[in-house]
Short mmCIF file of C-alpha atoms in Angstrom, two decimals:
data_model
loop_
_atom_site.label_atom_id
_atom_site.label_comp_id
_atom_site.label_asym_id
_atom_site.label_seq_id
_atom_site.Cartn_x
_atom_site.Cartn_y
_atom_site.Cartn_z
CA MET A 1 -12.66 46.93 -37.20
CA THR A 2 -9.57 48.29 -35.45
CA VAL A 3 -6.33 48.61 -37.39
CA PHE A 4 -3.01 49.05 -35.59
CA ARG A 5 -0.42 50.01 -38.19
CA SER A 6 0.72 53.45 -37.06
CA PHE A 7 1.01 54.81 -33.50
CA LEU A 8 2.13 58.44 -33.54
CA PHE A 9 3.66 59.98 -30.42
CA ALA A 10 2.94 63.60 -29.51
CA PRO A 11 4.27 65.38 -26.39
CA GLY A 12 1.27 65.98 -24.15
CA ASN A 13 2.43 69.40 -23.05
CA HIS A 14 2.49 70.83 -26.61
CA PRO A 15 -1.14 71.62 -27.54
CA ARG A 16 -0.39 72.46 -31.19
CA ARG A 17 1.51 69.24 -31.77
CA VAL A 18 -1.22 67.28 -30.05
CA GLU A 19 -3.88 68.96 -32.19
CA LYS A 20 -1.93 68.24 -35.37
CA ALA A 21 -1.28 64.62 -34.42
CA LEU A 22 -4.98 64.01 -33.80
CA SER A 23 -5.81 65.42 -37.23
CA LEU A 24 -3.52 63.04 -39.13
CA ASP A 25 -4.20 59.61 -40.57
CA ALA A 26 -2.42 57.67 -37.84
CA ASP A 27 -4.41 54.67 -36.66
CA ALA A 28 -3.69 55.83 -33.11
CA VAL A 29 -2.05 58.80 -31.43
CA ILE A 30 -0.10 58.49 -28.19
CA LEU A 31 -0.23 61.61 -26.04
CA ASP A 32 2.91 61.39 -23.96
CA LEU A 33 3.27 62.02 -20.25
CA GLU A 34 6.57 60.15 -20.05
CA ASP A 35 9.82 60.82 -21.93
CA ALA A 36 8.53 63.64 -24.15
CA CYS A 37 7.02 65.56 -21.23
CA PRO A 38 9.31 67.59 -18.94
CA ILE A 39 9.31 66.59 -15.28
CA ALA A 40 8.07 70.01 -14.19
CA GLU A 41 5.01 69.70 -16.42
CA LYS A 42 4.01 66.07 -15.94
CA ILE A 43 1.28 66.61 -13.35
CA ALA A 44 -0.27 69.65 -15.04
CA THR A 45 -0.30 67.84 -18.40
CA ARG A 46 -2.52 65.03 -17.14
CA GLU A 47 -5.73 67.01 -17.54
CA VAL A 48 -4.49 68.47 -20.83
CA VAL A 49 -4.15 65.07 -22.50
CA VAL A 50 -7.47 63.85 -21.12
CA ALA A 51 -9.17 66.93 -22.55
CA ALA A 52 -7.48 66.35 -25.91
CA CYS A 53 -8.91 62.82 -26.03
CA GLN A 54 -12.41 64.31 -25.95
CA GLN A 55 -11.85 66.19 -29.22
CA PRO A 56 -12.99 64.98 -32.66
CA ARG A 57 -10.42 62.74 -34.31
CA SER A 58 -10.14 60.12 -37.00
CA GLY A 59 -8.14 57.54 -35.07
CA LEU A 60 -7.76 56.23 -31.55
CA ALA A 61 -6.28 58.25 -28.69
CA TYR A 62 -3.92 56.65 -26.19
CA ILE A 63 -1.96 58.19 -23.33
CA ARG A 64 1.51 57.03 -22.38
CA VAL A 65 1.70 57.25 -18.62
CA ASN A 66 4.86 57.11 -16.58
CA ALA A 67 6.10 53.73 -15.39
CA THR A 68 4.43 52.39 -12.27
CA THR A 69 7.84 52.32 -10.59
CA THR A 70 8.10 56.13 -10.78
CA GLU A 71 6.61 58.75 -8.49
CA TRP A 72 4.12 59.75 -11.20
CA GLY A 73 2.87 56.33 -12.28
CA TYR A 74 -0.02 55.86 -9.86
CA GLY A 75 -1.18 59.45 -10.13
CA ASP A 76 -1.13 59.21 -13.91
CA LEU A 77 -3.42 56.18 -13.86
CA VAL A 78 -5.88 57.84 -11.47
CA ALA A 79 -5.95 61.01 -13.54
CA VAL A 80 -6.32 59.61 -17.06
CA VAL A 81 -8.64 56.62 -16.81
CA ARG A 82 -11.58 58.56 -18.18
CA LYS A 83 -14.28 58.31 -20.78
CA GLY A 84 -12.91 59.29 -24.19
CA VAL A 85 -9.50 57.74 -23.56
CA ASP A 86 -9.14 54.64 -25.73
CA GLY A 87 -6.17 53.17 -23.95
CA LEU A 88 -2.91 53.56 -22.07
CA ILE A 89 0.67 52.83 -23.02
CA LEU A 90 2.56 51.49 -20.01
CA PRO A 91 6.35 51.91 -20.40
CA LYS A 92 9.23 49.84 -19.08
CA VAL A 93 7.12 46.91 -17.91
CA GLU A 94 9.46 44.31 -16.44
CA THR A 95 7.32 41.90 -14.41
CA VAL A 96 3.87 40.38 -14.32
CA ASP A 97 3.34 41.98 -10.91
CA GLU A 98 3.80 45.48 -12.37
CA LEU A 99 1.29 44.71 -15.09
CA ARG A 100 -1.27 43.22 -12.72
CA ALA A 101 -0.91 46.12 -10.28
CA ALA A 102 -1.62 48.61 -13.07
CA GLU A 103 -4.58 46.56 -14.23
CA TRP A 104 -5.99 46.39 -10.71
CA VAL A 105 -5.87 50.18 -10.42
CA ILE A 106 -7.38 50.68 -13.89
CA GLY A 107 -10.15 48.15 -13.23
CA ASN A 108 -11.19 49.79 -9.99
CA ILE A 109 -11.21 53.25 -11.51
CA GLU A 110 -13.35 51.98 -14.38
CA LYS A 111 -15.92 50.83 -11.82
CA GLU A 112 -15.83 54.08 -9.89
CA ARG A 113 -16.27 56.21 -13.02
CA GLY A 114 -18.96 54.15 -14.68
CA LEU A 115 -16.82 52.78 -17.50
CA ALA A 116 -17.36 49.29 -18.86
CA ALA A 117 -15.00 46.68 -17.49
CA GLY A 118 -12.01 46.49 -19.80
CA ALA A 119 -12.94 49.73 -21.58
CA ILE A 120 -9.38 51.05 -21.29
CA ASP A 121 -6.98 49.17 -23.54
CA LEU A 122 -3.53 48.61 -22.07
CA ILE A 123 -0.33 48.18 -24.10
CA PRO A 124 2.90 47.47 -22.20
CA ILE A 125 6.19 48.49 -23.79
CA ILE A 126 8.98 45.97 -23.30
CA GLU A 127 12.22 47.92 -23.26
CA THR A 128 14.67 46.45 -20.76
CA ALA A 129 16.63 43.22 -20.41
CA LYS A 130 14.50 42.25 -17.42
CA GLY A 131 11.32 42.94 -19.38
CA LEU A 132 12.51 40.77 -22.28
CA THR A 133 13.52 38.01 -19.88
CA ASN A 134 10.04 38.00 -18.33
CA LEU A 135 8.14 38.55 -21.57
CA ARG A 136 6.77 35.01 -21.84
CA ALA A 137 5.22 35.34 -18.38
CA ILE A 138 3.89 38.81 -19.17
CA ALA A 139 2.32 37.65 -22.43
CA THR A 140 0.61 34.65 -20.81
CA ALA A 141 -0.52 36.38 -17.61
CA GLY A 142 -4.15 36.54 -18.68
CA THR A 143 -4.49 40.29 -18.18
CA ARG A 144 -6.42 42.76 -20.34
CA ILE A 145 -3.51 43.30 -22.70
CA LYS A 146 -4.15 42.35 -26.34
CA ARG A 147 -0.74 43.29 -27.72
CA ILE A 148 2.69 44.43 -26.55
CA ALA A 149 5.17 46.92 -27.99
CA PHE A 150 8.96 46.78 -28.28
CA GLY A 151 11.04 49.83 -27.38
CA ALA A 152 14.57 49.65 -28.81
CA GLY A 153 15.75 53.04 -27.55
CA ASP A 154 15.64 52.21 -23.88
CA PHE A 155 16.46 48.55 -24.52
CA THR A 156 19.73 49.27 -26.32
CA LEU A 157 20.59 51.79 -23.60
CA ASP A 158 19.85 49.24 -20.88
CA VAL A 159 22.11 46.57 -22.36
CA ALA A 160 24.78 48.98 -23.72
CA MET A 161 24.10 47.83 -27.27
CA ALA A 162 24.81 49.83 -30.42
CA TRP A 163 21.62 50.68 -32.35
CA THR A 164 22.86 50.53 -35.94
CA ARG A 165 21.17 51.56 -39.16
CA SER A 166 20.64 47.94 -40.25
CA GLU A 167 19.17 46.99 -36.84
CA ALA A 168 20.56 43.49 -37.31
CA GLU A 169 21.38 43.41 -33.59
CA LEU A 170 17.66 43.77 -32.77
CA LEU A 171 16.50 40.65 -34.62
CA PRO A 172 16.66 38.23 -31.65
CA TYR A 173 14.68 40.61 -29.45
CA ARG A 174 12.11 41.47 -32.10
CA SER A 175 11.69 37.75 -32.75
CA GLU A 176 11.15 37.10 -29.06
CA CYS A 177 8.38 39.74 -29.01
CA VAL A 178 6.67 37.99 -31.91
CA LEU A 179 7.06 34.48 -30.48
CA ALA A 180 5.97 35.44 -26.97
CA SER A 181 2.94 37.27 -28.33
CA ARG A 182 1.86 34.26 -30.35
CA ALA A 183 2.49 31.87 -27.45
CA GLY A 184 0.37 34.11 -25.23
CA ASN A 185 -2.42 34.25 -27.82
CA LEU A 186 -1.92 37.99 -28.20
CA GLU A 187 -2.07 39.99 -31.39
CA ALA A 188 1.15 40.62 -33.28
CA PRO A 189 3.29 43.23 -31.47
CA LEU A 190 4.04 46.85 -32.31
CA ASP A 191 7.57 47.79 -33.35
CA THR A 192 9.92 50.38 -31.95
CA VAL A 193 10.29 53.95 -33.16
CA TRP A 194 12.98 55.05 -35.64
CA ALA A 195 15.04 57.94 -34.30
CA GLU A 196 16.95 59.12 -37.40
CA LEU A 197 14.36 61.52 -38.78
CA LYS A 198 16.38 62.51 -41.86
CA ASP A 199 16.95 58.91 -42.92
CA GLY A 200 13.73 58.08 -44.72
CA GLU A 201 15.17 55.08 -46.52
CA GLY A 202 16.40 53.61 -43.27
CA PHE A 203 13.00 54.15 -41.69
CA ARG A 204 11.18 52.38 -44.52
CA ALA A 205 13.64 49.49 -44.35
CA SER A 206 13.07 49.24 -40.59
CA ALA A 207 9.30 49.13 -41.09
CA VAL A 208 9.53 46.51 -43.84
CA HIS A 209 11.81 44.35 -41.71
CA ALA A 210 9.46 44.60 -38.73
CA LYS A 211 6.51 43.57 -40.88
CA ASN A 212 8.44 40.65 -42.35
CA VAL A 213 9.36 39.24 -38.94
CA GLY A 214 5.77 39.41 -37.69
CA PHE A 215 4.91 42.84 -36.28
CA GLN A 216 1.55 44.40 -37.09
CA GLY A 217 2.56 48.05 -36.88
CA LYS A 218 5.17 50.56 -35.79
CA MET A 219 5.36 53.48 -33.42
CA CYS A 220 6.21 56.84 -35.00
CA ILE A 221 7.76 60.04 -33.64
CA HIS A 222 7.17 62.35 -36.62
CA PRO A 223 4.06 62.97 -38.75
CA ASP A 224 6.02 62.24 -41.95
CA GLN A 225 6.52 58.66 -40.78
CA VAL A 226 2.82 57.87 -40.59
CA PRO A 227 2.02 57.46 -44.31
CA VAL A 228 5.09 55.27 -44.77
CA VAL A 229 4.04 52.95 -41.95
CA ASN A 230 0.44 52.85 -43.14
CA GLU A 231 1.66 51.83 -46.59
CA VAL A 232 4.19 49.24 -45.45
CA PHE A 233 1.84 47.49 -43.05
CA ALA A 234 -1.04 47.36 -45.54
CA PRO A 235 -1.29 44.73 -48.27
CA THR A 236 -0.76 45.96 -51.82
CA ALA A 237 -3.60 45.98 -54.32
CA ALA A 238 -1.94 43.06 -56.12
CA GLU A 239 -1.68 41.06 -52.88
CA VAL A 240 -5.34 41.67 -52.10
CA GLU A 241 -6.46 40.73 -55.62
CA TRP A 242 -4.46 37.49 -55.60
CA SER A 243 -5.64 36.62 -52.09
CA ARG A 244 -9.29 37.08 -53.04
CA LYS A 245 -8.77 34.80 -56.04
CA ALA A 246 -7.01 32.23 -53.88
CA VAL A 247 -9.76 32.18 -51.25
CA ALA A 248 -12.48 31.82 -53.89
CA ALA A 249 -10.62 29.15 -55.88
CA PHE A 250 -9.85 27.12 -52.78
CA ALA A 251 -13.46 27.25 -51.65
CA GLU A 252 -14.50 25.79 -55.01
CA ALA A 253 -11.81 23.14 -54.76
CA GLU A 254 -12.99 22.11 -51.30
CA LYS A 255 -16.50 21.63 -52.66
CA ALA A 256 -15.02 19.25 -55.23
CA GLY A 257 -13.14 17.35 -52.53
CA SER A 258 -9.67 18.83 -52.98
CA ALA A 259 -7.50 20.58 -50.40
CA SER A 260 -4.58 21.50 -52.66
CA ILE A 261 -4.66 23.45 -55.91
CA GLN A 262 -2.52 25.63 -58.13
CA LEU A 263 -3.35 29.23 -58.94
CA GLU A 264 -1.28 31.26 -61.37
CA GLY A 265 1.62 28.91 -60.86
CA LYS A 266 1.51 28.89 -57.06
CA PHE A 267 0.65 25.88 -54.92
CA ILE A 268 -2.14 26.49 -52.42
CA ASP A 269 -3.09 24.38 -49.42
CA TYR A 270 -4.62 25.28 -46.07
CA PRO A 271 -1.70 27.35 -44.66
CA ILE A 272 -1.53 29.40 -47.85
CA VAL A 273 -5.27 30.02 -47.99
CA TYR A 274 -5.32 30.96 -44.30
CA ARG A 275 -2.66 33.58 -45.05
CA ALA A 276 -4.74 34.83 -47.98
CA GLN A 277 -7.76 35.13 -45.71
CA ARG A 278 -5.72 37.28 -43.32
CA VAL A 279 -4.70 39.58 -46.17
CA VAL A 280 -8.33 40.00 -47.26
CA ALA A 281 -9.48 40.61 -43.67
CA LEU A 282 -6.78 43.26 -43.12
CA ALA A 283 -7.66 44.99 -46.38
CA GLU A 284 -11.31 45.12 -45.32
CA LYS A 285 -10.38 46.58 -41.92
CA ILE A 286 -8.29 49.29 -43.56
CA ALA A 287 -11.10 50.10 -45.99
CA ALA A 288 -13.54 50.39 -43.08
CA ARG A 289 -11.08 52.61 -41.22
CA ARG A 290 -11.04 55.04 -44.16
CA ARG A 291 -14.83 55.37 -44.36
#
């Protein structure tokens, strides 16, 4: 009953921030060996983040390794594929070959260390023009990945694009993440972080927009962002109540030989009831997550 609304980053070399992140209500925490970890501390932090993943926590624990194209990428994979680690975040993925190479290493380490095949989840972040260009191939490669993430910070840097408050310029690239994920039979993707920490209204708007265009959750860089994301990417009580009514009413209509009905002034056919079923299923997952 996994829910992927909020992914909270924490720098792996800051024990207190890691401890706090793991105590919060984020669906998953990402202990960072990449951008938030200084170069001089990357190697020493590997064992630190693995040890943190062994501690009691309410959500999942992921580790963002360095890109496979860097001098730390391979060593990161060897060091952190361990029991207690739920998954890895693989940054700046640009080709299917990079993804398959990482999966080959992870799969062999799983065997060597007695982990079940596929035990380590793998989420690639698409954050360059080349990565976006190859996203369809990446999403349909048939690897262990179940979902991808979009990283606007590095992407806008790569293409020399302004990252504005409205994020209107990101719509084509967000949409491509959603379409490629669906075409590859992956789950809905995870959205980029929001960097303006003092702009709470902008952050909420960004999360709402991401949800509306088809993302299932959003990455966070501050604890205060987590409850907002959890709220935005969860159905409201009214949505759940109406969806339950719609599913029940449609089931009765089907028994009577009808596949289209009206409920409280709204037309319902199969696409509408399928959407209602998704809302109910998500609400049940969130409720199970809280228990």
